[in-house]
Amino acid sequence: MAKVYLGMAVHFHQPTGNFKYVIERAYRLCYSPFLNTLSRYPEIKMTFHISGCLLDYFEEEHSEILDLIAGMVSSGQIEMMSGGYYEPILTAIPERDITGQIRMMSDYIKSRFGTDPRGMWIPERVWEPSLAGPIHNSGIRYSILDDNHFLNSGVGKEDTFGFFLTGRAKEAIAVYPSDKQLRYMIPFRLPQEAIDYFRSKAAGREGIIFVYGDDGEKFGEWPGTHKWVFEEFWLENFFKALLQNRDWIETIKLSDHLNNNQPLGALKINPGSYEEMMEWSGGSWLNFLSKYPETNQMHKKMLYVSARINGLEKKCKGDAARQLKEAKKELYKGQCNCGYWHGVFGGLYLYHLRSAVYQHLIAAEKITDGILHPKGAPWLDIKQIDFDSDGKKEVIIEDRDLFVCLDPDEGAVIKELDYKPLSFNLLNTLSRKKEAYHHKILEALHKEGSAKVATIHEDYKTVDAGVTEHLVYDKFPRYSLRNYFVRDGLRLNDFMNSNYEELGDFARGAYTVVKKDRAVILKRGSDVLSSKIDLSKRIEVRSGAEIEVCYTLKKTGDLDVGALFGLELNLTMPYLNADRYQYVSDDNACAGIKASGAAYAPARFGIKDFQEGFSVSLLFSQKPLDVWYFPVETVSQSEKAYELNYQCSCIFPRWKPDFSRGNDWNLRVKWCILK
């Protein structure tokens, strides 16, 4: 029988911000039993990648597993791969951060395990040809992509059992194709099926290598796999099957294979990712930035913070340089990919992952604030820049306590409101969007007796019939300070379900910006029923985490009495939907934030944390007719079920403008954040 090689590369990862109990469960069900089982089979060689998020956790909670790994590295059984330390999508971050993250991981591996890594893991296998240069310049010589990348670049399946060189001659790296059939076979089929697959492909071919590169969570953390892999001994049986066939199957570390073999050729590998990611993203991971405005805002915040750190780097020395190094680490944590996108797992739909992204980015920004304003005196900065890279300028207003991103071309809304003392974005919201899998819910429930829905991974998800009433889709992203004129007879339920008519064009139209020394004035005109309305919105950020918004409405013609003026705010709280948060009307708690209802003619309305005292309050110069409030809940899929996730609270006060004394109507709203 012709001799073949098997190079297994296993990737362990948990995202920044994940719950401790989830990581502990994965450690107990997957990471610890896998590594301990492997240690009992020293003849089995393997390659590992563990993300920096998880390495940090192991250092704090389970240093014993790192000692076990160090022993296996020292004995030559396994090698550790480098990568972006906090698991960023490499194509989505600046090149300086690509090299910075890789070197951070390589330095850690050298320090902790005593070796210089030669290979690296590409997060989500998101690739474009320009990555080869910075990867090579970071000291890396090989990586792994799916065989799908190679098939889409003109390579036949039978020619994927080796490695190719990609990139410019002096900056080329070796790339191994990971076998999709093995990805679906291991660990879900009997070990003998893998052995038979090796035999069928090896017939008449000497020295080919089969590469398996995939998520280690499949070995125990994925639903139902712990029993199969460990209690029913799949992993041990697989190792035993490999050893029983060691006369023709040799397990090998990928760096050893690279040292002793020649490339199959040079190849330009086309942009792409694994097959499922290509489906979820519509062909390119960067499409998530247009599919989800919330992802785009996080991404552009990340680029903004990265640019600020880079701009300070050459200017900082001594203590400031040490502070900037810490800021860079916080930036890298905020680049962890999991909260930026959505596929078969929760991802972007999970508030705690988005919150962690913002927490670290804001923490990095606070450090740079301290470098730029070292004496701690009050300061205010207002500037117009193309923050979101759409060719139009946004307005950034910030001081010691707040960062405000105002978009004049999106209805003059506030898209981000960071409260720096808590490193928290109060507008870390998510709108209700139609997802391709929503039709599966309806199809399943229309089938008599059906309670499950098949997924692309041939798994099943439970369906609760009550979830269908939440398949509602928003007209606009869930930002704040969006203004509407609506009919007087509009009902709360219709507004909640996006079943309403906007009178005029103030909600999403473009506003003209007039910049002042300490405030920004935005203006727009539109027809509202039988009248023409000119709206002026003056926004001022004041010290002490306070925003004052002053409205002036000027009318021409008769304003129909059926038109009400509304102000929409969508807010999140630091612990999202905890029971300790209550809506407060004037000084009275009226409901929990997952309730819906109305408060009538309050002078003050907001949300208060009755445990720690944190509150967000709106003070009105004129009492509204009412203030509507309701939760915004999305329907998304996870690995086990279709889930209903609370994302934010919508607050919508409404007024009937009184023009009986002239053509002007004025309103002042003071927005206070109190800790």
XYZ file of C-alpha atoms in Angstrom:
675
model
C 0.000 0.000 0.000
C 1.339 3.457 -0.940
C 2.358 5.552 2.070
C 0.322 8.675 2.803
C 0.394 11.428 5.417
C -2.363 12.850 7.588
C -1.929 16.403 8.852
C -4.602 17.299 11.399
C -4.909 20.943 12.433
C -7.456 21.522 15.205
C -8.681 25.028 16.041
C -9.994 25.924 19.524
C -11.706 29.288 19.965
C -14.166 31.164 22.156
C -15.047 34.772 21.331
C -14.100 37.771 23.404
C -17.003 38.498 25.735
C -18.468 35.002 25.807
C -20.058 33.861 29.052
C -17.766 32.078 31.497
C -20.184 29.171 31.904
C -20.101 28.565 28.132
C -16.306 28.488 28.053
C -16.215 26.232 31.124
C -18.679 23.865 29.486
C -16.521 23.713 26.364
C -13.445 23.091 28.508
C -15.151 20.234 30.342
C -16.849 18.635 27.341
C -14.230 19.245 24.670
C -10.867 20.907 25.240
C -9.691 19.005 28.302
C -10.836 15.505 27.233
C -9.472 15.978 23.708
C -6.009 17.053 24.830
C -5.807 14.494 27.616
C -6.855 11.721 25.254
C -4.274 12.823 22.680
C -1.538 12.864 25.341
C -2.086 9.140 25.851
C -1.235 8.490 22.198
C 2.222 10.064 21.774
C 2.656 8.441 18.356
C -0.167 10.612 16.956
C 1.279 13.894 15.649
C -0.945 16.939 15.332
C -1.056 20.708 14.779
C -3.058 23.019 17.041
C -4.310 26.556 16.956
C -5.827 28.100 20.095
C -7.089 31.666 19.813
C -5.671 34.296 22.122
C -9.128 34.841 23.635
C -9.013 31.240 24.877
C -5.325 31.292 25.773
C -5.987 34.295 28.041
C -8.795 32.352 29.704
C -6.645 29.250 30.155
C -3.901 31.339 31.737
C -6.377 32.636 34.316
C -8.515 29.556 34.905
C -6.785 26.416 33.626
C -3.030 26.848 33.443
C -2.741 23.071 33.849
C -3.978 22.556 30.282
C -1.291 24.911 28.995
C 1.304 22.903 30.929
C -0.014 19.732 29.272
C 0.261 21.383 25.847
C 3.790 22.589 26.631
C 4.794 19.031 27.454
C 3.435 17.703 24.163
C 5.185 20.498 22.259
C 8.451 19.717 24.052
C 8.181 16.015 23.227
C 7.594 16.791 19.557
C 4.063 15.386 19.477
C 2.298 18.620 18.563
C 3.082 22.052 17.178
C 1.294 25.315 17.866
C 0.129 27.591 15.073
C 0.163 31.366 15.246
C -2.570 33.655 13.932
C -4.259 36.943 14.712
C -4.176 36.833 18.518
C -7.787 37.841 19.069
C -9.158 36.091 15.971
C -9.885 39.006 13.597
C -11.090 38.662 10.035
C -7.782 39.608 8.418
C -9.330 41.205 5.331
C -11.351 43.545 7.588
C -8.521 45.126 9.589
C -5.599 47.393 8.596
C -2.354 45.711 7.556
C -0.541 47.183 10.570
C -2.991 45.349 12.831
C -2.628 42.095 10.867
C 1.115 42.015 11.517
C 0.655 43.305 15.068
C -1.830 40.582 15.993
C 0.221 37.788 14.389
C 3.425 38.888 16.110
C 1.587 39.115 19.420
C 0.520 35.470 19.037
C 3.937 34.296 17.858
C 5.624 36.042 20.784
C 3.219 34.355 23.199
C 3.877 30.898 21.709
C 7.621 31.462 21.887
C 7.382 32.584 25.515
C 4.878 29.948 26.729
C 5.819 26.904 24.674
C 9.421 27.599 23.703
C 9.042 27.388 19.925
C 8.747 29.792 17.011
C 5.545 28.974 15.114
C 5.871 28.535 11.364
C 2.188 28.251 10.503
C -0.923 30.293 11.263
C -4.683 29.873 11.325
C -6.752 32.134 9.030
C -9.950 33.039 10.927
C -13.054 31.728 9.161
C -10.676 30.990 6.253
C -11.528 34.428 4.833
C -8.825 34.985 2.214
C -7.721 37.458 -0.379
C -4.401 37.405 -2.295
C -3.073 40.586 -0.640
C -2.804 38.742 2.697
C 0.235 36.698 1.635
C 2.629 39.656 2.004
C 1.803 40.730 5.569
C 1.569 37.092 6.672
C 5.048 36.348 5.289
C 6.442 39.558 6.762
C 5.126 38.468 10.171
C 7.437 35.442 10.063
C 4.832 32.884 8.970
C 5.597 30.346 6.260
C 2.413 28.287 5.878
C -1.326 28.269 6.479
C -4.471 26.278 5.688
C -7.501 27.085 3.565
C -10.431 24.923 2.505
C -10.065 22.881 -0.644
C -12.969 24.981 -1.915
C -10.533 27.904 -2.280
C -8.339 25.829 -4.564
C -11.198 24.359 -6.605
C -12.448 27.906 -7.225
C -8.940 28.880 -8.336
C -8.738 26.243 -11.068
C -7.235 23.265 -9.216
C -8.843 19.843 -9.665
C -9.840 17.862 -6.586
C -7.276 15.154 -7.288
C -4.540 17.793 -7.207
C -5.308 19.081 -3.701
C -3.249 16.561 -1.710
C -0.218 18.731 -1.090
C 0.593 22.414 -0.700
C 0.889 25.360 -3.076
C 2.927 28.549 -2.904
C 0.946 31.775 -3.148
C 1.975 35.422 -3.142
C 4.855 37.329 -4.700
C 8.108 35.412 -4.968
C 9.901 36.993 -1.990
C 6.742 37.076 0.125
C 5.183 33.740 -0.792
C 3.706 31.388 1.762
C 2.716 27.739 1.512
C -0.999 26.978 1.755
C -2.479 23.543 2.393
C -5.985 22.606 1.161
C -8.167 21.215 3.955
C -10.289 18.331 2.684
C -14.021 19.109 2.842
C -14.947 15.407 2.835
C -12.841 14.880 5.931
C -14.445 17.956 7.521
C -17.840 16.315 7.209
C -16.554 12.851 8.072
C -14.521 13.611 11.208
C -15.862 13.047 13.865
C -19.360 12.323 12.563
C -18.717 9.000 10.818
C -17.125 5.777 12.026
C -13.304 5.908 12.051
C -13.120 3.125 9.448
C -14.841 5.363 6.904
C -11.931 7.792 7.105
C -9.441 4.941 6.712
C -11.365 3.691 3.645
C -11.348 7.233 2.215
C -7.569 7.466 2.619
C -7.182 4.097 0.909
C -9.396 5.035 -2.033
C -7.537 8.276 -2.728
C -4.063 6.824 -2.105
C -4.323 4.026 -4.660
C -1.263 4.290 -6.932
C -0.113 7.591 -5.359
C 2.901 7.746 -3.067
C 3.436 10.401 -0.399
C 0.262 12.467 -0.726
C -0.999 14.344 2.348
C -4.549 14.560 3.603
C -5.140 17.754 5.574
C -7.920 18.175 8.091
C -8.304 21.724 9.395
C -11.442 22.509 11.368
C -13.020 23.677 14.622
C -12.166 21.598 17.657
C -15.571 22.294 19.215
C -16.936 19.553 16.958
C -15.210 17.131 19.319
C -17.539 17.470 22.276
C -19.016 20.973 22.470
C -21.387 20.790 19.511
C -24.795 19.368 20.489
C -24.656 15.606 21.001
C -20.970 15.207 20.167
C -19.483 14.708 23.660
C -21.286 11.393 24.135
C -20.236 10.183 20.685
C -16.632 11.382 20.758
C -15.688 10.512 24.341
C -18.281 8.373 26.111
C -18.595 6.104 23.063
C -14.842 6.421 22.409
C -14.884 7.755 18.861
C -11.632 9.689 19.375
C -9.759 6.790 20.934
C -11.042 4.435 18.264
C -9.911 6.871 15.575
C -6.416 7.085 17.062
C -6.274 3.288 17.358
C -7.368 2.896 13.729
C -4.568 5.234 12.619
C -2.003 3.279 14.627
C -3.261 -0.030 13.249
C -2.542 1.358 9.770
C 0.737 3.098 10.626
C 2.572 1.023 8.016
C 1.000 3.229 5.345
C -0.631 6.186 7.200
C 1.729 8.547 9.011
C 0.359 11.388 11.115
C 2.548 14.451 10.746
C 2.898 18.014 11.944
C 2.433 20.370 9.032
C 5.729 22.174 9.611
C 7.561 18.827 9.349
C 5.786 18.073 6.093
C 6.672 21.523 4.770
C 10.351 20.986 5.610
C 10.616 17.737 3.665
C 8.396 18.174 0.629
C 8.145 20.309 -2.486
C 5.119 22.427 -3.455
C 2.662 21.204 -6.059
C 3.149 24.545 -7.780
C 2.534 28.262 -7.522
C -1.069 29.457 -7.435
C -2.972 32.695 -7.097
C -5.746 31.753 -4.691
C -8.912 33.690 -5.417
C -10.746 35.594 -2.655
C -13.207 33.505 -0.697
C -13.981 31.455 2.381
C -15.485 28.071 3.184
C -18.613 27.139 1.299
C -21.110 27.916 4.079
C -19.587 31.320 4.766
C -19.805 32.173 1.081
C -23.524 31.353 1.235
C -24.211 33.340 4.412
C -22.267 36.386 3.255
C -23.341 36.379 -0.373
C -19.868 35.648 -1.712
C -17.615 37.870 0.420
C -17.315 38.339 4.171
C -17.216 42.107 3.645
C -20.819 41.910 2.415
C -21.837 41.671 6.071
C -20.921 45.358 6.327
C -23.699 46.272 3.905
C -26.150 43.598 5.038
C -25.976 44.753 8.658
C -25.548 48.518 9.254
C -24.784 47.684 12.877
C -21.770 45.628 11.782
C -20.605 48.472 9.587
C -20.808 50.904 12.513
C -18.733 48.596 14.741
C -16.250 48.020 11.953
C -15.803 51.722 11.260
C -15.478 52.427 14.973
C -12.679 49.863 15.020
C -10.930 51.518 12.070
C -11.348 54.933 13.717
C -9.714 53.739 16.948
C -6.947 51.951 15.036
C -6.151 55.126 13.078
C -6.062 57.193 16.258
C -3.614 54.776 17.907
C -1.475 54.695 14.776
C -1.403 58.495 14.650
C -0.067 58.659 18.203
C 2.498 55.876 17.905
C 5.447 57.951 16.718
C 4.677 60.759 19.171
C 4.544 58.718 22.366
C 7.483 57.929 24.618
C 7.917 56.618 28.126
C 4.691 56.208 30.087
C 2.576 57.357 27.128
C 4.118 54.634 24.954
C 3.280 52.022 27.585
C -0.286 53.297 27.727
C -0.545 53.131 23.953
C 0.612 49.510 24.007
C -2.293 48.728 26.330
C -4.650 50.652 24.025
C -3.472 48.532 21.125
C -4.256 45.345 23.064
C -7.770 46.646 23.744
C -8.133 47.448 20.038
C -7.085 43.917 19.111
C -9.679 42.478 21.495
C -12.292 44.660 19.794
C -11.344 43.110 16.445
C -12.511 39.608 17.457
C -14.691 38.575 14.518
C -17.583 36.708 16.131
C -19.767 39.695 17.006
C -19.491 41.210 13.521
C -21.392 38.607 11.446
C -24.103 35.959 11.472
C -24.400 32.511 9.960
C -25.468 29.286 11.651
C -24.526 30.575 15.119
C -25.813 33.666 16.929
C -22.874 35.965 16.237
C -24.067 39.512 15.618
C -27.464 38.672 17.128
C -25.845 38.042 20.523
C -25.757 41.315 22.421
C -22.944 40.261 24.755
C -20.593 39.692 21.808
C -21.359 43.112 20.313
C -21.061 44.662 23.745
C -17.586 43.168 24.216
C -16.464 44.636 20.892
C -17.567 48.115 21.930
C -16.244 47.712 25.474
C -12.704 47.109 24.240
C -12.790 49.698 21.469
C -14.062 52.366 23.861
C -11.468 51.326 26.448
C -8.759 51.812 23.811
C -10.193 55.199 22.908
C -10.254 56.286 26.557
C -6.544 55.550 26.826
C -5.852 57.729 23.791
C -8.064 60.450 25.322
C -5.787 60.422 28.353
C -2.706 60.783 26.166
C -4.220 63.629 24.138
C -5.702 65.409 27.178
C -3.309 64.466 30.004
C -4.373 67.092 32.536
C -7.965 65.864 32.766
C -9.494 69.295 32.140
C -12.880 69.447 30.354
C -12.639 69.394 26.577
C -14.947 69.180 23.555
C -14.159 68.168 19.992
C -16.564 68.499 17.040
C -15.513 67.408 13.560
C -16.988 66.295 10.250
C -15.373 63.192 8.735
C -16.464 60.328 6.514
C -16.673 57.998 9.494
C -18.481 55.109 7.772
C -16.665 55.339 4.405
C -19.827 55.962 2.382
C -18.527 59.111 0.679
C -20.572 61.402 2.956
C -19.455 63.107 6.143
C -20.743 62.255 9.586
C -20.409 64.529 12.619
C -18.366 63.311 15.577
C -18.919 65.079 18.894
C -16.915 63.918 21.870
C -15.705 64.975 25.239
C -14.349 63.266 28.339
C -17.608 61.350 28.967
C -19.349 60.878 25.611
C -18.650 59.896 22.014
C -21.482 60.774 19.626
C -21.639 59.711 15.983
C -24.283 61.746 14.151
C -25.288 60.919 10.568
C -26.885 63.901 8.758
C -27.688 61.813 5.666
C -29.568 59.116 7.615
C -32.255 61.346 9.109
C -29.794 63.237 11.346
C -29.807 60.279 13.733
C -27.285 59.382 16.397
C -25.808 56.024 15.370
C -23.474 55.578 18.303
C -23.507 57.015 21.813
C -20.619 55.824 23.957
C -20.683 56.472 27.678
C -16.971 56.360 28.386
C -17.027 55.930 32.193
C -18.562 52.469 31.643
C -16.987 51.802 28.197
C -20.510 51.218 26.959
C -22.439 52.107 23.781
C -26.046 52.954 24.643
C -26.983 52.469 20.975
C -25.615 48.942 20.681
C -28.903 47.967 19.053
C -29.972 45.611 16.283
C -32.963 46.013 13.995
C -35.331 43.229 12.964
C -34.224 41.926 9.563
C -35.506 39.237 7.256
C -33.135 36.280 7.303
C -33.111 33.566 4.657
C -33.883 30.863 7.240
C -37.074 32.549 8.500
C -39.063 30.754 5.827
C -37.987 27.426 7.372
C -39.821 28.341 10.565
C -43.052 28.982 8.707
C -42.660 25.856 6.576
C -42.068 23.672 9.621
C -45.063 24.992 11.506
C -47.322 24.506 8.484
C -46.475 20.820 8.459
C -48.725 18.915 10.807
C -46.844 17.529 13.791
C -43.557 19.122 12.760
C -41.366 20.416 15.553
C -37.958 20.559 13.905
C -36.265 22.189 10.936
C -33.244 20.849 9.019
C -30.216 23.094 8.705
C -27.400 23.225 6.195
C -25.334 21.143 8.637
C -27.928 18.354 8.651
C -28.727 19.201 12.264
C -32.134 20.119 13.611
C -33.472 23.168 15.381
C -36.534 23.276 17.596
C -39.321 25.688 16.651
C -41.687 27.428 19.054
C -44.960 28.373 17.350
C -45.016 31.637 19.307
C -41.925 32.867 17.499
C -43.847 33.531 14.280
C -45.571 36.625 15.704
C -42.117 38.150 16.085
C -41.213 37.825 12.399
C -41.499 41.594 11.976
C -39.056 43.704 9.992
C -38.058 47.280 10.721
C -38.235 50.134 8.242
C -35.006 51.673 9.557
C -31.991 50.678 11.654
C -32.600 51.130 15.376
C -30.720 54.378 15.961
C -31.788 57.392 18.068
C -33.163 60.895 17.474
C -35.052 59.764 14.369
C -38.030 62.078 13.854
C -41.411 61.274 12.333
C -44.733 62.861 11.582
C -47.421 60.181 12.036
C -51.207 60.162 11.976
C -53.047 60.957 15.175
C -54.930 57.665 15.069
C -51.822 55.454 14.866
C -51.899 52.611 17.418
C -48.969 51.410 19.473
C -49.132 47.853 18.093
C -49.000 49.131 14.527
C -45.948 51.236 15.285
C -44.287 48.281 17.064
C -44.912 46.085 14.019
C -43.678 48.667 11.481
C -47.192 48.989 10.129
C -47.404 52.760 9.841
C -47.122 55.594 7.334
C -44.474 58.252 7.736
C -45.931 61.653 6.870
C -43.149 63.725 5.388
C -39.544 62.757 4.776
C -37.722 63.524 8.007
C -37.015 59.992 9.207
C -34.348 59.088 6.652
C -33.844 62.167 4.524
C -30.576 64.108 4.361
C -30.142 67.145 6.602
C -27.953 70.185 6.020
C -25.288 70.690 8.694
C -24.454 74.028 10.286
C -21.499 73.645 12.626
C -21.243 75.906 15.673
C -18.585 76.242 18.340
C -20.291 74.041 20.912
C -23.304 72.703 19.038
C -24.385 71.287 15.690
C -27.495 72.488 13.903
C -29.154 70.308 11.250
C -31.966 71.411 8.948
C -34.395 69.809 6.552
C -37.702 70.727 4.923
C -40.503 68.421 3.778
C -44.199 68.420 2.944
C -46.413 67.054 5.710
C -49.949 66.530 4.505
C -51.147 69.996 3.435
C -48.245 71.941 4.932
C -44.578 72.540 4.335
C -42.459 72.056 7.466
C -38.895 73.258 7.969
C -37.274 71.381 10.831
C -34.178 72.575 12.693
C -32.463 70.252 15.173
C -29.769 71.710 17.438
C -27.603 69.172 19.268
C -25.236 70.170 22.057
C -23.087 67.864 24.181
C -22.543 69.261 27.656
C -20.166 68.194 30.389
C -21.543 65.658 32.803
C -22.837 63.257 30.112
C -25.713 65.448 28.970
C -27.081 66.051 25.479
C -29.530 68.857 24.768
C -31.628 68.644 21.602
C -33.596 71.741 20.594
C -36.213 71.556 17.827
C -37.727 74.416 15.878
C -40.550 73.634 13.436
C -41.595 76.342 10.965
C -44.719 75.750 8.919
C -46.107 77.130 5.692
C -49.745 76.385 5.004
C -52.183 74.559 7.270
C -50.876 71.765 9.414
C -53.465 69.014 9.451
C -54.539 68.338 13.041
C -54.092 64.602 12.355
C -50.288 64.868 12.250
C -48.243 64.201 15.394
C -44.518 64.825 15.791
C -42.571 61.905 17.219
C -39.013 61.356 18.463
C -37.671 57.800 18.399
C -34.910 56.634 20.708
C -33.594 53.072 20.864
C -31.495 52.282 23.917
C -29.588 49.441 25.496
C -28.432 49.209 29.082
C -25.139 47.766 30.364
C -26.705 44.420 31.339
C -29.289 44.577 28.562
C -32.582 43.143 29.867
C -31.923 42.552 33.556
C -34.948 42.642 35.867
C -33.471 45.565 37.795
C -34.152 47.948 34.868
C -37.490 49.791 34.900
C -39.128 52.437 32.759
C -39.603 55.543 34.893
C -42.277 58.131 34.123
C -41.614 61.307 36.087
C -40.477 59.716 39.373
C -42.582 56.563 39.163
C -41.482 53.135 37.945
C -44.090 51.993 35.451
C -42.846 48.746 33.836
C -39.882 46.494 33.193
C -37.988 47.194 29.982
C -39.293 44.071 28.249
C -42.855 45.385 28.624
C -44.775 47.505 26.143
C -47.142 50.312 26.988
C -47.642 54.058 27.194
C -47.035 56.815 29.725
C -49.260 59.883 29.449
C -47.976 63.466 29.518
C -44.797 62.958 31.563
C -42.317 65.793 32.056
C -39.542 63.209 32.392
C -39.207 59.662 31.066
C -36.372 57.140 31.020
C -34.857 53.871 32.183
C -33.345 53.332 35.618
C -31.158 50.623 37.115
C -32.689 50.210 40.574
C -29.736 48.158 41.774
C -26.806 50.412 40.878
C -28.545 53.721 40.205
C -27.486 54.089 36.562
C -30.173 55.844 34.552
C -30.955 57.403 31.197
C -33.493 60.212 31.413
C -35.312 62.434 28.921
C -36.553 65.806 30.186
C -39.138 67.562 27.989
C -39.695 71.315 27.838
C -43.226 70.523 26.658
C -45.019 67.455 27.924
C -45.751 64.950 25.140
C -49.242 63.584 24.634
C -47.780 60.197 25.499
C -44.590 58.164 25.460
C -44.761 54.729 23.853
C -42.267 52.089 24.937
C -41.678 48.513 23.814
C -38.926 45.886 23.424
C -37.299 45.198 20.059
C -36.858 41.424 19.731
C -35.227 39.535 16.869
C -35.636 35.953 15.665
C -32.309 34.293 14.913
C -30.859 30.817 14.712
C -28.315 29.283 17.033
C -26.768 25.823 16.989
C -29.724 24.375 18.915
C -32.852 26.396 18.232
C -34.491 29.454 16.754
C -34.197 32.088 19.448
C -36.044 35.255 20.379
C -33.466 37.817 21.493
C -34.234 41.129 23.175
C -32.038 43.736 21.464
C -33.061 47.151 22.776
C -35.904 49.272 24.087
C -37.713 51.738 21.868
C -38.994 54.971 23.438
C -41.283 57.122 21.269
C -42.725 60.352 22.727
C -45.339 62.134 20.563
C -46.459 65.769 20.495
C -49.162 67.724 18.701
C -47.312 70.907 17.590
C -49.314 74.018 18.401
C -49.043 76.700 15.702
C -52.004 78.724 16.975
C -49.739 81.600 18.085
C -47.568 81.731 14.957
C -45.678 79.686 12.447
C -43.029 78.378 14.871
C -43.151 75.565 17.407
C -40.241 74.835 19.740
C -39.266 71.840 21.830
C -36.268 71.125 24.016
C -35.294 67.603 25.079
C -32.523 67.114 27.600
C -30.941 63.648 27.507
C -29.093 62.864 30.749
C -26.951 59.840 31.570
C -26.474 59.458 35.315
C -24.187 56.997 37.028
